[in-house]
mmCIF file of C-alpha atoms in Angstrom:
data_model
loop_
_atom_site.group_PDB
_atom_site.id
_atom_site.type_symbol
_atom_site.label_atom_id
_atom_site.label_comp_id
_atom_site.label_asym_id
_atom_site.label_seq_id
_atom_site.Cartn_x
_atom_site.Cartn_y
_atom_site.Cartn_z
ATOM 1 C CA GLY G 1 3.273 -25.097 -25.054
ATOM 2 C CA GLN G 2 1.967 -21.709 -24.081
ATOM 3 C CA ASN G 3 3.553 -18.658 -25.627
ATOM 4 C CA ILE G 4 3.205 -14.890 -25.505
ATOM 5 C CA ASP G 5 5.161 -12.865 -28.062
ATOM 6 C CA GLN G 6 5.815 -9.138 -27.979
ATOM 7 C CA PRO G 7 8.674 -7.023 -29.344
ATOM 8 C CA THR G 8 11.655 -6.688 -27.066
ATOM 9 C CA GLU G 9 12.137 -2.961 -27.496
ATOM 10 C CA MET G 10 10.519 -0.011 -29.265
ATOM 11 C CA THR G 11 11.474 3.641 -29.622
ATOM 12 C CA ALA G 12 9.061 6.532 -30.124
ATOM 13 C CA THR G 13 9.064 10.320 -29.994
ATOM 14 C CA GLU G 14 7.432 12.463 -27.339
ATOM 15 C CA GLY G 15 3.952 13.529 -28.448
ATOM 16 C CA ALA G 16 3.636 10.733 -30.993
ATOM 17 C CA ILE G 17 1.564 7.524 -31.035
ATOM 18 C CA VAL G 18 2.956 4.019 -30.558
ATOM 19 C CA GLN G 19 1.355 0.591 -30.899
ATOM 20 C CA ILE G 20 2.752 -2.377 -28.974
ATOM 21 C CA ASN G 21 1.645 -5.740 -30.323
ATOM 22 C CA CYS G 22 1.126 -9.008 -28.476
ATOM 23 C CA THR G 23 0.347 -12.398 -29.958
ATOM 24 C CA TYR G 24 -0.504 -15.414 -27.867
ATOM 25 C CA GLN G 25 -0.947 -19.154 -28.038
ATOM 26 C CA THR G 26 -2.392 -20.520 -24.817
ATOM 27 C CA SER G 27 -4.446 -23.443 -23.587
ATOM 28 C CA GLY G 28 -7.719 -21.636 -23.318
ATOM 29 C CA PHE G 29 -8.398 -17.943 -22.963
ATOM 30 C CA ASN G 30 -10.047 -16.090 -20.127
ATOM 31 C CA GLY G 31 -8.846 -12.580 -20.733
ATOM 32 C CA LEU G 32 -5.789 -10.492 -21.574
ATOM 33 C CA PHE G 33 -4.066 -7.943 -19.376
ATOM 34 C CA TRP G 34 -1.625 -5.138 -20.066
ATOM 35 C CA TYR G 35 0.640 -3.946 -17.280
ATOM 36 C CA GLN G 36 3.152 -1.113 -17.123
ATOM 37 C CA GLN G 37 6.446 -1.564 -15.313
ATOM 38 C CA HIS G 38 8.907 1.266 -14.731
ATOM 39 C CA ALA G 39 12.511 0.252 -14.203
ATOM 40 C CA GLY G 40 13.085 -1.034 -10.675
ATOM 41 C CA GLU G 41 9.402 -0.975 -9.823
ATOM 42 C CA ALA G 42 6.466 -3.372 -9.666
ATOM 43 C CA PRO G 43 4.078 -3.970 -12.574
ATOM 44 C CA THR G 44 0.904 -1.874 -12.401
ATOM 45 C CA PHE G 45 -2.390 -2.688 -14.091
ATOM 46 C CA LEU G 46 -3.293 -0.818 -17.289
ATOM 47 C CA SER G 47 -6.112 -2.668 -19.027
ATOM 48 C CA TYR G 48 -8.114 -5.865 -19.347
ATOM 49 C CA ASN G 49 -9.811 -7.272 -22.453
ATOM 50 C CA VAL G 50 -11.967 -10.367 -22.586
ATOM 51 C CA LEU G 51 -14.195 -9.540 -25.580
ATOM 52 C CA ASP G 52 -13.097 -8.548 -29.069
ATOM 53 C CA GLY G 53 -12.727 -4.877 -29.720
ATOM 54 C CA LEU G 54 -11.158 -1.717 -28.446
ATOM 55 C CA GLU G 55 -11.136 -0.523 -24.832
ATOM 56 C CA GLU G 56 -10.190 3.116 -24.417
ATOM 57 C CA LYS G 57 -8.911 4.614 -21.193
ATOM 58 C CA GLY G 58 -7.580 8.138 -21.581
ATOM 59 C CA ARG G 59 -4.365 8.165 -23.605
ATOM 60 C CA PHE G 60 -4.176 4.365 -23.535
ATOM 61 C CA SER G 61 -6.292 1.941 -25.562
ATOM 62 C CA SER G 62 -6.146 -1.829 -25.820
ATOM 63 C CA PHE G 63 -7.486 -3.990 -28.630
ATOM 64 C CA LEU G 64 -8.244 -7.709 -28.702
ATOM 65 C CA SER G 65 -8.956 -10.217 -31.476
ATOM 66 C CA ARG G 66 -9.510 -13.624 -29.973
ATOM 67 C CA SER G 67 -9.775 -15.372 -33.347
ATOM 68 C CA LYS G 68 -6.312 -14.103 -34.287
ATOM 69 C CA GLY G 69 -4.748 -14.515 -30.835
ATOM 70 C CA TYR G 70 -3.723 -10.886 -31.033
ATOM 71 C CA SER G 71 -3.819 -7.743 -28.941
ATOM 72 C CA TYR G 72 -2.238 -4.338 -29.066
ATOM 73 C CA LEU G 73 -1.733 -1.482 -26.651
ATOM 74 C CA LEU G 74 -1.987 1.975 -28.191
ATOM 75 C CA LEU G 75 -0.392 4.909 -26.421
ATOM 76 C CA LYS G 76 -1.241 8.399 -27.667
ATOM 77 C CA GLU G 77 0.357 11.779 -26.965
ATOM 78 C CA LEU G 78 3.435 10.104 -25.597
ATOM 79 C CA GLN G 79 5.085 11.627 -22.557
ATOM 80 C CA MET G 80 8.562 11.001 -21.193
ATOM 81 C CA LYS G 81 7.008 9.297 -18.172
ATOM 82 C CA ASP G 82 5.633 6.621 -20.510
ATOM 83 C CA SER G 83 9.160 5.239 -20.833
ATOM 84 C CA ALA G 84 8.697 1.810 -19.254
ATOM 85 C CA SER G 85 8.233 -1.845 -20.045
ATOM 86 C CA TYR G 86 4.771 -2.993 -21.103
ATOM 87 C CA LEU G 87 3.791 -6.525 -20.191
ATOM 88 C CA CYS G 88 1.133 -8.575 -21.947
ATOM 89 C CA ALA G 89 -0.423 -11.463 -19.982
ATOM 90 C CA VAL G 90 -3.144 -13.985 -20.818
ATOM 91 C CA THR G 91 -5.339 -15.901 -18.377
ATOM 92 C CA ASP G 92 -5.442 -19.512 -19.520
ATOM 93 C CA SER G 93 -8.055 -22.230 -19.012
ATOM 94 C CA ASN G 94 -6.734 -22.880 -15.481
ATOM 95 C CA TYR G 95 -7.042 -19.183 -14.633
ATOM 96 C CA GLN G 96 -3.285 -18.781 -14.407
ATOM 97 C CA LEU G 97 -1.632 -15.725 -15.919
ATOM 98 C CA ILE G 98 0.883 -16.443 -18.679
ATOM 99 C CA TRP G 99 3.267 -13.504 -19.102
ATOM 100 C CA GLY G 100 5.140 -12.164 -22.083
ATOM 101 C CA ALA G 101 8.722 -10.992 -21.580
ATOM 102 C CA GLY G 102 7.649 -7.373 -21.964
ATOM 103 C CA THR G 103 8.339 -4.578 -24.419
ATOM 104 C CA LYS G 104 10.730 -1.859 -23.333
ATOM 105 C CA LEU G 105 9.469 1.471 -24.675
ATOM 106 C CA ILE G 106 12.000 4.266 -25.023
ATOM 107 C CA ILE G 107 10.627 7.779 -25.493
ATOM 108 C CA LYS G 108 12.894 10.366 -27.103
ATOM 109 C CA PRO G 109 12.345 14.122 -26.888
ATOM 110 C CA ILE U 1 -0.504 -0.630 5.418
ATOM 111 C CA ALA U 2 -2.003 0.104 2.015
ATOM 112 C CA GLY U 3 -1.862 -2.671 -0.568
ATOM 113 C CA ILE U 4 0.938 -5.206 -0.524
ATOM 114 C CA THR U 5 4.228 -4.974 1.316
ATOM 115 C CA GLN U 6 7.300 -7.141 0.897
ATOM 116 C CA ALA U 7 10.392 -7.536 3.046
ATOM 117 C CA PRO U 8 13.279 -7.265 2.738
ATOM 118 C CA THR U 9 13.688 -4.793 -0.130
ATOM 119 C CA SER U 10 16.953 -6.431 -1.082
ATOM 120 C CA GLN U 11 19.220 -9.138 0.288
ATOM 121 C CA ILE U 12 22.596 -10.671 -0.460
ATOM 122 C CA LEU U 13 22.738 -14.278 0.634
ATOM 123 C CA ALA U 14 25.433 -16.941 0.737
ATOM 124 C CA ALA U 15 24.654 -20.121 -1.160
ATOM 125 C CA GLY U 16 23.269 -22.846 1.077
ATOM 126 C CA ARG U 17 21.603 -20.432 3.482
ATOM 127 C CA ARG U 18 17.893 -20.491 4.257
ATOM 128 C CA MET U 19 15.882 -17.366 3.485
ATOM 129 C CA THR U 20 12.266 -16.325 3.909
ATOM 130 C CA LEU U 21 10.765 -13.519 1.861
ATOM 131 C CA ARG U 22 7.762 -11.923 3.516
ATOM 132 C CA CYS U 23 4.590 -10.701 1.867
ATOM 133 C CA THR U 24 1.596 -9.077 3.537
ATOM 134 C CA GLN U 25 -1.572 -7.642 1.994
ATOM 135 C CA ASP U 26 -4.364 -5.689 3.635
ATOM 136 C CA MET U 27 -6.907 -5.815 0.821
ATOM 137 C CA ARG U 28 -8.607 -9.007 2.076
ATOM 138 C CA HIS U 29 -7.778 -10.685 -1.228
ATOM 139 C CA ASN U 30 -8.296 -14.414 -1.329
ATOM 140 C CA ALA U 31 -5.613 -15.260 -3.896
ATOM 141 C CA MET U 32 -1.886 -14.602 -3.564
ATOM 142 C CA TYR U 33 1.068 -15.349 -5.835
ATOM 143 C CA TRP U 34 4.852 -15.408 -5.893
ATOM 144 C CA TYR U 35 6.687 -14.609 -9.122
ATOM 145 C CA ARG U 36 10.311 -14.269 -10.074
ATOM 146 C CA GLN U 37 11.423 -11.891 -12.783
ATOM 147 C CA ASP U 38 14.685 -12.364 -14.644
ATOM 148 C CA LEU U 39 16.130 -10.181 -17.394
ATOM 149 C CA GLY U 40 14.714 -11.099 -20.790
ATOM 150 C CA LEU U 41 12.121 -13.449 -19.352
ATOM 151 C CA GLY U 42 8.530 -12.886 -18.420
ATOM 152 C CA LEU U 43 7.251 -13.130 -14.881
ATOM 153 C CA ARG U 44 7.295 -16.769 -13.868
ATOM 154 C CA LEU U 45 4.914 -18.131 -11.267
ATOM 155 C CA ILE U 46 6.594 -19.969 -8.400
ATOM 156 C CA HIS U 47 3.689 -20.782 -6.090
ATOM 157 C CA TYR U 48 0.169 -19.539 -5.559
ATOM 158 C CA SER U 49 -2.614 -19.745 -3.012
ATOM 159 C CA ASN U 50 -6.287 -19.604 -3.940
ATOM 160 C CA THR U 51 -7.384 -19.033 -0.358
ATOM 161 C CA ALA U 52 -6.017 -19.261 3.168
ATOM 162 C CA GLY U 53 -4.964 -22.813 3.982
ATOM 163 C CA THR U 54 -4.317 -23.894 0.386
ATOM 164 C CA THR U 55 -1.273 -23.581 -1.868
ATOM 165 C CA GLY U 56 -0.315 -24.762 -5.329
ATOM 166 C CA LYS U 57 2.762 -25.081 -7.523
ATOM 167 C CA GLY U 58 3.399 -22.766 -10.404
ATOM 168 C CA GLU U 59 5.770 -22.982 -13.331
ATOM 169 C CA VAL U 60 9.061 -22.957 -11.362
ATOM 170 C CA PRO U 61 8.431 -24.300 -7.836
ATOM 171 C CA ASP U 62 11.638 -26.303 -7.270
ATOM 172 C CA GLY U 63 13.736 -25.027 -4.370
ATOM 173 C CA TYR U 64 10.892 -22.916 -2.962
ATOM 174 C CA SER U 65 8.108 -23.479 -0.463
ATOM 175 C CA VAL U 66 5.187 -21.382 0.733
ATOM 176 C CA SER U 67 2.548 -21.376 3.431
ATOM 177 C CA ARG U 68 -0.756 -19.548 3.839
ATOM 178 C CA ALA U 69 -1.765 -19.662 7.469
ATOM 179 C CA ASN U 70 -4.075 -16.654 7.156
ATOM 180 C CA THR U 71 -5.522 -14.337 4.516
ATOM 181 C CA ASP U 72 -2.942 -11.579 4.836
ATOM 182 C CA ASP U 73 0.437 -13.332 4.818
ATOM 183 C CA PHE U 74 2.141 -15.452 2.175
ATOM 184 C CA PRO U 75 5.836 -16.078 2.941
ATOM 185 C CA LEU U 76 8.187 -17.665 0.420
ATOM 186 C CA THR U 77 11.065 -19.795 1.737
ATOM 187 C CA LEU U 78 14.255 -20.826 0.001
ATOM 188 C CA ALA U 79 15.421 -23.838 1.999
ATOM 189 C CA SER U 80 18.982 -23.838 0.678
ATOM 190 C CA ALA U 81 19.673 -20.948 -1.693
ATOM 191 C CA VAL U 82 21.589 -21.461 -4.949
ATOM 192 C CA PRO U 83 23.026 -18.810 -7.308
ATOM 193 C CA SER U 84 20.340 -19.554 -9.940
ATOM 194 C CA GLN U 85 17.791 -18.178 -7.488
ATOM 195 C CA THR U 86 19.282 -14.718 -7.899
ATOM 196 C CA SER U 87 16.320 -12.725 -9.152
ATOM 197 C CA VAL U 88 13.713 -10.107 -8.339
ATOM 198 C CA TYR U 89 10.791 -11.632 -6.484
ATOM 199 C CA PHE U 90 7.312 -10.145 -6.647
ATOM 200 C CA CYS U 91 4.366 -11.025 -4.486
ATOM 201 C CA ALA U 92 0.907 -10.315 -5.893
ATOM 202 C CA SER U 93 -2.694 -10.720 -4.853
ATOM 203 C CA SER U 94 -6.134 -10.702 -6.427
ATOM 204 C CA LEU U 95 -9.652 -10.810 -5.052
ATOM 205 C CA THR U 96 -10.157 -14.317 -6.404
ATOM 206 C CA VAL U 97 -8.121 -16.692 -8.535
ATOM 207 C CA SER U 98 -10.263 -16.197 -11.629
ATOM 208 C CA THR U 99 -9.885 -13.245 -13.962
ATOM 209 C CA ASP U 100 -9.444 -10.608 -11.291
ATOM 210 C CA THR U 101 -6.641 -8.097 -11.624
ATOM 211 C CA GLN U 102 -3.450 -8.957 -9.801
ATOM 212 C CA TYR U 103 -1.826 -6.249 -7.689
ATOM 213 C CA PHE U 104 1.880 -6.394 -7.032
ATOM 214 C CA GLY U 105 4.130 -5.655 -4.097
ATOM 215 C CA PRO U 106 7.295 -3.573 -4.581
ATOM 216 C CA GLY U 107 9.527 -6.619 -4.967
ATOM 217 C CA THR U 108 12.578 -8.121 -3.262
ATOM 218 C CA ARG U 109 15.914 -8.121 -5.075
ATOM 219 C CA LEU U 110 17.778 -11.268 -4.013
ATOM 220 C CA THR U 111 21.394 -12.061 -4.834
ATOM 221 C CA VAL U 112 22.778 -15.489 -3.997
ATOM 222 C CA LEU U 113 26.563 -15.721 -4.028
#
């Protein structure tokens, strides 16, 4: 079966750095997405990785290792508004998105 | 309209009733999707459409139907609602069905009693 694993919940301090991990086992791989979802709202796109390596976009970076079936989202200089769930999703061989359950990130002052 | 809209925002429905959730996008995207999101579970694909006139089944299609008469609209119908269909429903679209980013509507919170 297809599976996306990410931690259920993480806590971090304002101004700090946090890394949210995602491991996947899917039938084929055509890219990995990270989305942010604030409580009661829709998911919004953060990043997309299809090749190995690090993609940096402001305070957010995303890393991919296809050989290890592994990705992480790195958030720097955490702000209270970063409190949200972070969803990892993989595009499989049929070009369908397989979603993880999401990681709820709690930011404390 | 900018992006994707969904209606209604929320609905309480008696079991056995028929319900249609509406979704409209103005981005001229070819592909559209319906997901449900339940606490502790990832987004689960109900139905999708690669282009106007075609639809396909996702991971959890039972009890739901869709149509895609034109590019902009992708309604989801529950023929006879059951309590297990209580969920938050998101419509999404992408330029094509391949690796393009999916953009989400604001969601419909449905409660079936």
